[in-house]
Structure formats: structure tokens, C-alpha cells
PDB file of C-alpha atoms in Angstrom:
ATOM      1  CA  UNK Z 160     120.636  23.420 -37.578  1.00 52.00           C
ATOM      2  CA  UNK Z 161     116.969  23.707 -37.534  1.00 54.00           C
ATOM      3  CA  UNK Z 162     115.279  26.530 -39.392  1.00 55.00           C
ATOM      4  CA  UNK Z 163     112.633  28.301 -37.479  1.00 54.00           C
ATOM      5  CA  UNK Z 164     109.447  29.991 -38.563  1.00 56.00           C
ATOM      6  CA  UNK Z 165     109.863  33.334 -36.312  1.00 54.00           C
ATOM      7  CA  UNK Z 166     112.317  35.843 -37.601  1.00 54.00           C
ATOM      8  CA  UNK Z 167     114.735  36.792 -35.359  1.00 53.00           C
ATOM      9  CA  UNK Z 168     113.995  40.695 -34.864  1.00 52.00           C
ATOM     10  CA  UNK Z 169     110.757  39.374 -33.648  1.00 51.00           C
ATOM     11  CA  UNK Z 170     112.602  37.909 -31.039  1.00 49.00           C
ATOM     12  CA  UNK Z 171     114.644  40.933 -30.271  1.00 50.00           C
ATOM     13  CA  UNK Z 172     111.430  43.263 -30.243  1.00 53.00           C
ATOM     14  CA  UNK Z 173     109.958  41.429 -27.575  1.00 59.00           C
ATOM     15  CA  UNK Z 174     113.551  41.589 -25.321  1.00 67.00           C
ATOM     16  CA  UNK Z 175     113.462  45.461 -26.156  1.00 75.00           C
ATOM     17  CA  UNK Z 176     109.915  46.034 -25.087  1.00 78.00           C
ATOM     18  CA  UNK Z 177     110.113  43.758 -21.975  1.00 84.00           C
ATOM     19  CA  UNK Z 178     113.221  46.218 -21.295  1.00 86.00           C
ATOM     20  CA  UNK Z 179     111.447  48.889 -21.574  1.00 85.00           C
ATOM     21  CA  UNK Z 180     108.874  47.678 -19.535  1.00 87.00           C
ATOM     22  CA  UNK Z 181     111.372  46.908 -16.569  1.00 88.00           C
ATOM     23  CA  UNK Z 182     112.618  51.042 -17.274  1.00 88.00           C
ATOM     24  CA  UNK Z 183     109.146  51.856 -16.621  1.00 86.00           C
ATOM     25  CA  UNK Z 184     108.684  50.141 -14.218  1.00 90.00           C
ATOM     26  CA  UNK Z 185     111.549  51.012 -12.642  1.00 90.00           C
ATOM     27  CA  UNK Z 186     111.031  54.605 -12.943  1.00 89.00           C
ATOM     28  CA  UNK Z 187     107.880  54.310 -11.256  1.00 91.00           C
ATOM     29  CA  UNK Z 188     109.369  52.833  -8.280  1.00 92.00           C
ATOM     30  CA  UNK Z 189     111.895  55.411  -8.092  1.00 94.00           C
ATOM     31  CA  UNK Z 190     109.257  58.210  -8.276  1.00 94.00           C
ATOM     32  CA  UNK Z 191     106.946  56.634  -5.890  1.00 93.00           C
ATOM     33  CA  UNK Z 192     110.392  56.212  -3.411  1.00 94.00           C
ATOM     34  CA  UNK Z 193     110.897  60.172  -3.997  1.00 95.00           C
ATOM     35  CA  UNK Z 194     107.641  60.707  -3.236  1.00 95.00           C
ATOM     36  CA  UNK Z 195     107.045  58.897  -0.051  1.00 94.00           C
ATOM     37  CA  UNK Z 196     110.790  60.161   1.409  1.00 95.00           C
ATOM     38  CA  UNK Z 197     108.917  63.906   0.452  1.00 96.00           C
ATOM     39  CA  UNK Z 198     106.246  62.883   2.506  1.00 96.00           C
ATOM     40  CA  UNK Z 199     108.191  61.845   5.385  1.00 95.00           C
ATOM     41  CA  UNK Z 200     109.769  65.210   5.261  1.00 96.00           C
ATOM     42  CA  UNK Z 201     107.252  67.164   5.940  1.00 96.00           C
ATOM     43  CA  UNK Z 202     105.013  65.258   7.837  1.00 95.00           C
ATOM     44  CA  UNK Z 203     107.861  65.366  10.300  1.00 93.00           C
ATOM     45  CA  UNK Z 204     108.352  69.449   9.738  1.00 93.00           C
ATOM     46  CA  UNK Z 205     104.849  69.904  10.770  1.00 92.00           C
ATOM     47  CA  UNK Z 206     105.144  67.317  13.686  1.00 90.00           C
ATOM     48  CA  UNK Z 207     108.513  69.398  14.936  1.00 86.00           C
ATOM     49  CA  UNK Z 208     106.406  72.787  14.532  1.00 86.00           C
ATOM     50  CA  UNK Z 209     103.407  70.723  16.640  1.00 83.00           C
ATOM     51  CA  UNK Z 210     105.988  69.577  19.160  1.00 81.00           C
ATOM     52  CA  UNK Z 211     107.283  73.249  19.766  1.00 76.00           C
ATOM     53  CA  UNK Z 212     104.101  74.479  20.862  1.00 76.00           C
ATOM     54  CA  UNK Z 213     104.048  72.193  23.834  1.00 69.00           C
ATOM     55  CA  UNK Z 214     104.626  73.799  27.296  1.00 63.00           C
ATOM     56  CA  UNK Z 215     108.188  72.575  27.548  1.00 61.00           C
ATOM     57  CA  UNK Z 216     107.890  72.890  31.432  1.00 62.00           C
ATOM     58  CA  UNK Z 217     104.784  69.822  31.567  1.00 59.00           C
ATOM     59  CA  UNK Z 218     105.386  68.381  28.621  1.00 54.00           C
ATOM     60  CA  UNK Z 219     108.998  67.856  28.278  1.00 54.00           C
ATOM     61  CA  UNK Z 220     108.661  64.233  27.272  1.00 57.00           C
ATOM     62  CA  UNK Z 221     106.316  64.707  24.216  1.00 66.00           C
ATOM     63  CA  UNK Z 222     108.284  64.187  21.228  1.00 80.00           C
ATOM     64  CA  UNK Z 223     107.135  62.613  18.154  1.00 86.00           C
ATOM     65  CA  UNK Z 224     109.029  59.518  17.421  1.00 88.00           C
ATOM     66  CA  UNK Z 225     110.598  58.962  14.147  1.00 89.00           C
ATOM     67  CA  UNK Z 226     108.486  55.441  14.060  1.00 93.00           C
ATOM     68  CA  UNK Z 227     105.470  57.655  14.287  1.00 93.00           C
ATOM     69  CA  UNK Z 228     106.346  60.134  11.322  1.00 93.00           C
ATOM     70  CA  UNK Z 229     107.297  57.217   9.405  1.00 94.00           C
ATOM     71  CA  UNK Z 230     103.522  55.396   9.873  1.00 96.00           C
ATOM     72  CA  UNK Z 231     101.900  58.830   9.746  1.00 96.00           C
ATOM     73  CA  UNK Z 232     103.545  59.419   6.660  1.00 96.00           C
ATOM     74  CA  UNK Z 233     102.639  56.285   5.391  1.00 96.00           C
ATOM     75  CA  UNK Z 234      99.330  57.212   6.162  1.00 96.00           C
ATOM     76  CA  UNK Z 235      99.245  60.141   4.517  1.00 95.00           C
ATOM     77  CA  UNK Z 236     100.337  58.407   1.037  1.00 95.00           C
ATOM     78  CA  UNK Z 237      97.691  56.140   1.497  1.00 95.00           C
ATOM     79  CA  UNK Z 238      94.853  58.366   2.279  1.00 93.00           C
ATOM     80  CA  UNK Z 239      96.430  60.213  -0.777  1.00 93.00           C
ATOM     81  CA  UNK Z 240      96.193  57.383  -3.121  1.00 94.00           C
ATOM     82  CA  UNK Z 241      92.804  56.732  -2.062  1.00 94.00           C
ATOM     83  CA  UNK Z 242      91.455  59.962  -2.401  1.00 94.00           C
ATOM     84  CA  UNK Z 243      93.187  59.790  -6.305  1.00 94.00           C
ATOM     85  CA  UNK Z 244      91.645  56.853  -7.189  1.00 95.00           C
ATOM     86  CA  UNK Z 245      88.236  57.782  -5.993  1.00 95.00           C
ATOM     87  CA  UNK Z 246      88.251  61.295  -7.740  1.00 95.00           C
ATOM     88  CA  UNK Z 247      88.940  59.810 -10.993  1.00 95.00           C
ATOM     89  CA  UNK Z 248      86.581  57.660 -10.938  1.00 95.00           C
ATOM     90  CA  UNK Z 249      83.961  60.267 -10.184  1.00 94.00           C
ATOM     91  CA  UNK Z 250      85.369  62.394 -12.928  1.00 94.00           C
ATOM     92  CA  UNK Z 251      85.241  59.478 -15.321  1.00 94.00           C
ATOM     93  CA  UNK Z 252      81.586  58.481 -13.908  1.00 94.00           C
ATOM     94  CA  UNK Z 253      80.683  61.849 -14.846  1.00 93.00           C
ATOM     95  CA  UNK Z 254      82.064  61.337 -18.613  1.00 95.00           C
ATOM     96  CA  UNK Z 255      84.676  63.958 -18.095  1.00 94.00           C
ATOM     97  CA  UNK Z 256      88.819  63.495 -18.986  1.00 92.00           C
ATOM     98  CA  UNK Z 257      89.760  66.006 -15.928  1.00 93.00           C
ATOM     99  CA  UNK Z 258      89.257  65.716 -12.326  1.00 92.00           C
ATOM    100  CA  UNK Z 259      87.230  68.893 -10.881  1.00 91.00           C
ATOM    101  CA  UNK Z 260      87.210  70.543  -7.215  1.00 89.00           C
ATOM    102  CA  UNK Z 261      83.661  68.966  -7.141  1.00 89.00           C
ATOM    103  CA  UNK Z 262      85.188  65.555  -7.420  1.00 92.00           C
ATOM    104  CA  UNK Z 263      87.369  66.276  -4.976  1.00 92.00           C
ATOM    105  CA  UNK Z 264      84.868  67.383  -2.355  1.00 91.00           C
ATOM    106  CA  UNK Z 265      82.545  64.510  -3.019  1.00 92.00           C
ATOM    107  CA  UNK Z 266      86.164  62.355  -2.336  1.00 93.00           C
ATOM    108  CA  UNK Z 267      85.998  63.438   1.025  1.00 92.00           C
ATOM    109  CA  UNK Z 268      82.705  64.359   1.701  1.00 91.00           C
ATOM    110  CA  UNK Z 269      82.954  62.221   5.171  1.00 92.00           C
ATOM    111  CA  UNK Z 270      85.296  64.420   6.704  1.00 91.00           C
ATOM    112  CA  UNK Z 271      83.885  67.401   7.422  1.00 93.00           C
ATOM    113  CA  UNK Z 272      87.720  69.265   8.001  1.00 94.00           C
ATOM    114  CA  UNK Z 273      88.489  68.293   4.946  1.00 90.00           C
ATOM    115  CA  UNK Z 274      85.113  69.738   3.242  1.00 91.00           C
ATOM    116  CA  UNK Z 275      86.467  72.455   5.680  1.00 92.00           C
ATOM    117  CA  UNK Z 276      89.590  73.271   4.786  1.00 92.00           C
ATOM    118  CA  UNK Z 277      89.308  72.528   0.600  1.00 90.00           C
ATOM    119  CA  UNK Z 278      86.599  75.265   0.938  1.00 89.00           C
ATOM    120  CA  UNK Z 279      88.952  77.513   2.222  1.00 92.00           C
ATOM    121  CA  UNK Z 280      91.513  77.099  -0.206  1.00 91.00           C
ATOM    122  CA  UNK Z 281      89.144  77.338  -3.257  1.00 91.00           C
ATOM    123  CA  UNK Z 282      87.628  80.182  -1.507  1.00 91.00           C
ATOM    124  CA  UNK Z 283      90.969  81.671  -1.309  1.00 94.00           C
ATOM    125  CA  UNK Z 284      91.794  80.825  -4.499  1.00 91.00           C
ATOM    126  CA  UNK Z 285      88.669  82.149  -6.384  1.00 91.00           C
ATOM    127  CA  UNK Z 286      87.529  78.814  -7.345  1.00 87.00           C
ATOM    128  CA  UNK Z 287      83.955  78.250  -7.596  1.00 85.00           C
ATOM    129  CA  UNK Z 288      81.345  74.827  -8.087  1.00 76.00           C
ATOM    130  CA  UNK Z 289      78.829  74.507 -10.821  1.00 67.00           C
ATOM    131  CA  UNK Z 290      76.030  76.315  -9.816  1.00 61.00           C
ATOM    132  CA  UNK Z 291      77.252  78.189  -6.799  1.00 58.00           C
ATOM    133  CA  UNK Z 292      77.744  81.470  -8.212  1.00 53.00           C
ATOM    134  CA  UNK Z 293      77.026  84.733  -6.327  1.00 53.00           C
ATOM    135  CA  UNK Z 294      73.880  85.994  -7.330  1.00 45.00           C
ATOM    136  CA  UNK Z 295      73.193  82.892  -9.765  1.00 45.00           C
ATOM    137  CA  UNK Z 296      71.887  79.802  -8.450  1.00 46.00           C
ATOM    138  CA  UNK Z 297      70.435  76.614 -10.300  1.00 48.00           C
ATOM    139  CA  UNK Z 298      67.416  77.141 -12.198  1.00 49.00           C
ATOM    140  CA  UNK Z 299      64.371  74.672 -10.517  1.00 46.00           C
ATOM    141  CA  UNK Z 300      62.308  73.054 -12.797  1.00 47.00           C
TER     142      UNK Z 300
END
């Protein structure tokens, strides 16, 4: 028998950390799985409710197919992922731990909807920028 160098719970800690590893790992599949079947759920809720308000008597044929939900969904968790990465790296950019509404406007700063509609909800929501205060604007030098 030949005597090695390496104790053996050395070897075992490296087993149990690639196992734990592979749970991660796992988990994170699992999640992202849950996520994209939630998705697909309601992207194809909103396209029934679109689909209703067709004029059943010219449109009768205008369903959406479950192949489209699926790549609009897919879309969606794309765009979403995307739109993640990009405001964290503004946040971090700007030296901060936490991703801000500003961050998330300057994400999608292309599409004017979107400016559209996230200024609705943080309108609706009471949330305000930096420097756009009523009555309190940003001092010019």
C-alpha cells in the first residue's frame, strides 16, 4: 500500500463541495424552470384576454397559437434578463449596491412605451427621480 501525502478528508471536502455545487446548481435550474412555466402562464392569460376582444363575427380564425405564447414567452424572459443585467450594471457603474427606478429607465430608454408605462407606475406609486421633485429642481452651476 502506498502512503499518500493528501489526507483523506481533503479528499472528501472537495466531493462535498462539488455536491453542493451540483445542489446549487440544480436549484437554479429548477427556479429558472418555475419561472419561465410562470411566464408562459400569463403571457398566454393576456393573449386569451387580447383574443376576446376580437369581433368574433370577422375574426373568428384569430387565435393565438400555443407555439406563439411559448416564443413570446420566451421572449419575454429574455428581454427580462437583459434588462437585469443592464440595470445592474448601471447601478454598479454608478458605485451603488441597489438598483434604482433611474437605472431602470435608462435600461429602456429606447422604448419609449416602456419609458411610458414605468412612468406611470412610479407615478402611481409615488416614486420620484433624483432631482425631479415638485417645486425643487437641480441647482445650475
Amino acid at each position: 500500500m502506498v502512503a499518500s501525502d493528501e489526507p483523506e478528508n481533503t479528499l472528501l471536502a472537495d466531493d462535498s463541495s462539488d455536491d453542493l455545487e451540483n445542489v446549487k446548481t440544480a436549484v437554479r435550474d429548477e427556479e429558472e424552470v418555475k419561472l419561465k412555466e410562470t411566464i408562459h402562464f400569463i403571457v398566454s392569460k393576456k393573449c386569451e384576454q387580447e383574443s376576446s376582444q376580437f369581433d368574433p363575427a370577422k375574426t373568428s380564425d384569430r387565435k393565438f397559437s400555443r407555439e406563439f405564447t411559448y416564443c413570446l414567452a420566451d421572449l419575454v424572459y429574455k428581454y427580462a434578463e437583459r434588462v437585469a443585467r443592464d440595470v445592474e450594471a448601471f447601478s454598479r457603474h454608478a458605485g451603488r449596491k441597489s438598483v434604482r427606478p433611474d437605472d431602470v429607465l435608462l435600461a429602456v430608454r429606447n422604448n419609449d412605451d416602456a419609458v411610458d408605462a414605468l412612468a406611470a407606475v412610479m407615478a402611481s406609486k409615488g416614486i420620484t427621480l433624483p432631482g425631479t421633485k415638485k417645486g425643487k429642481g437641480r441647482k445650475r452651476q
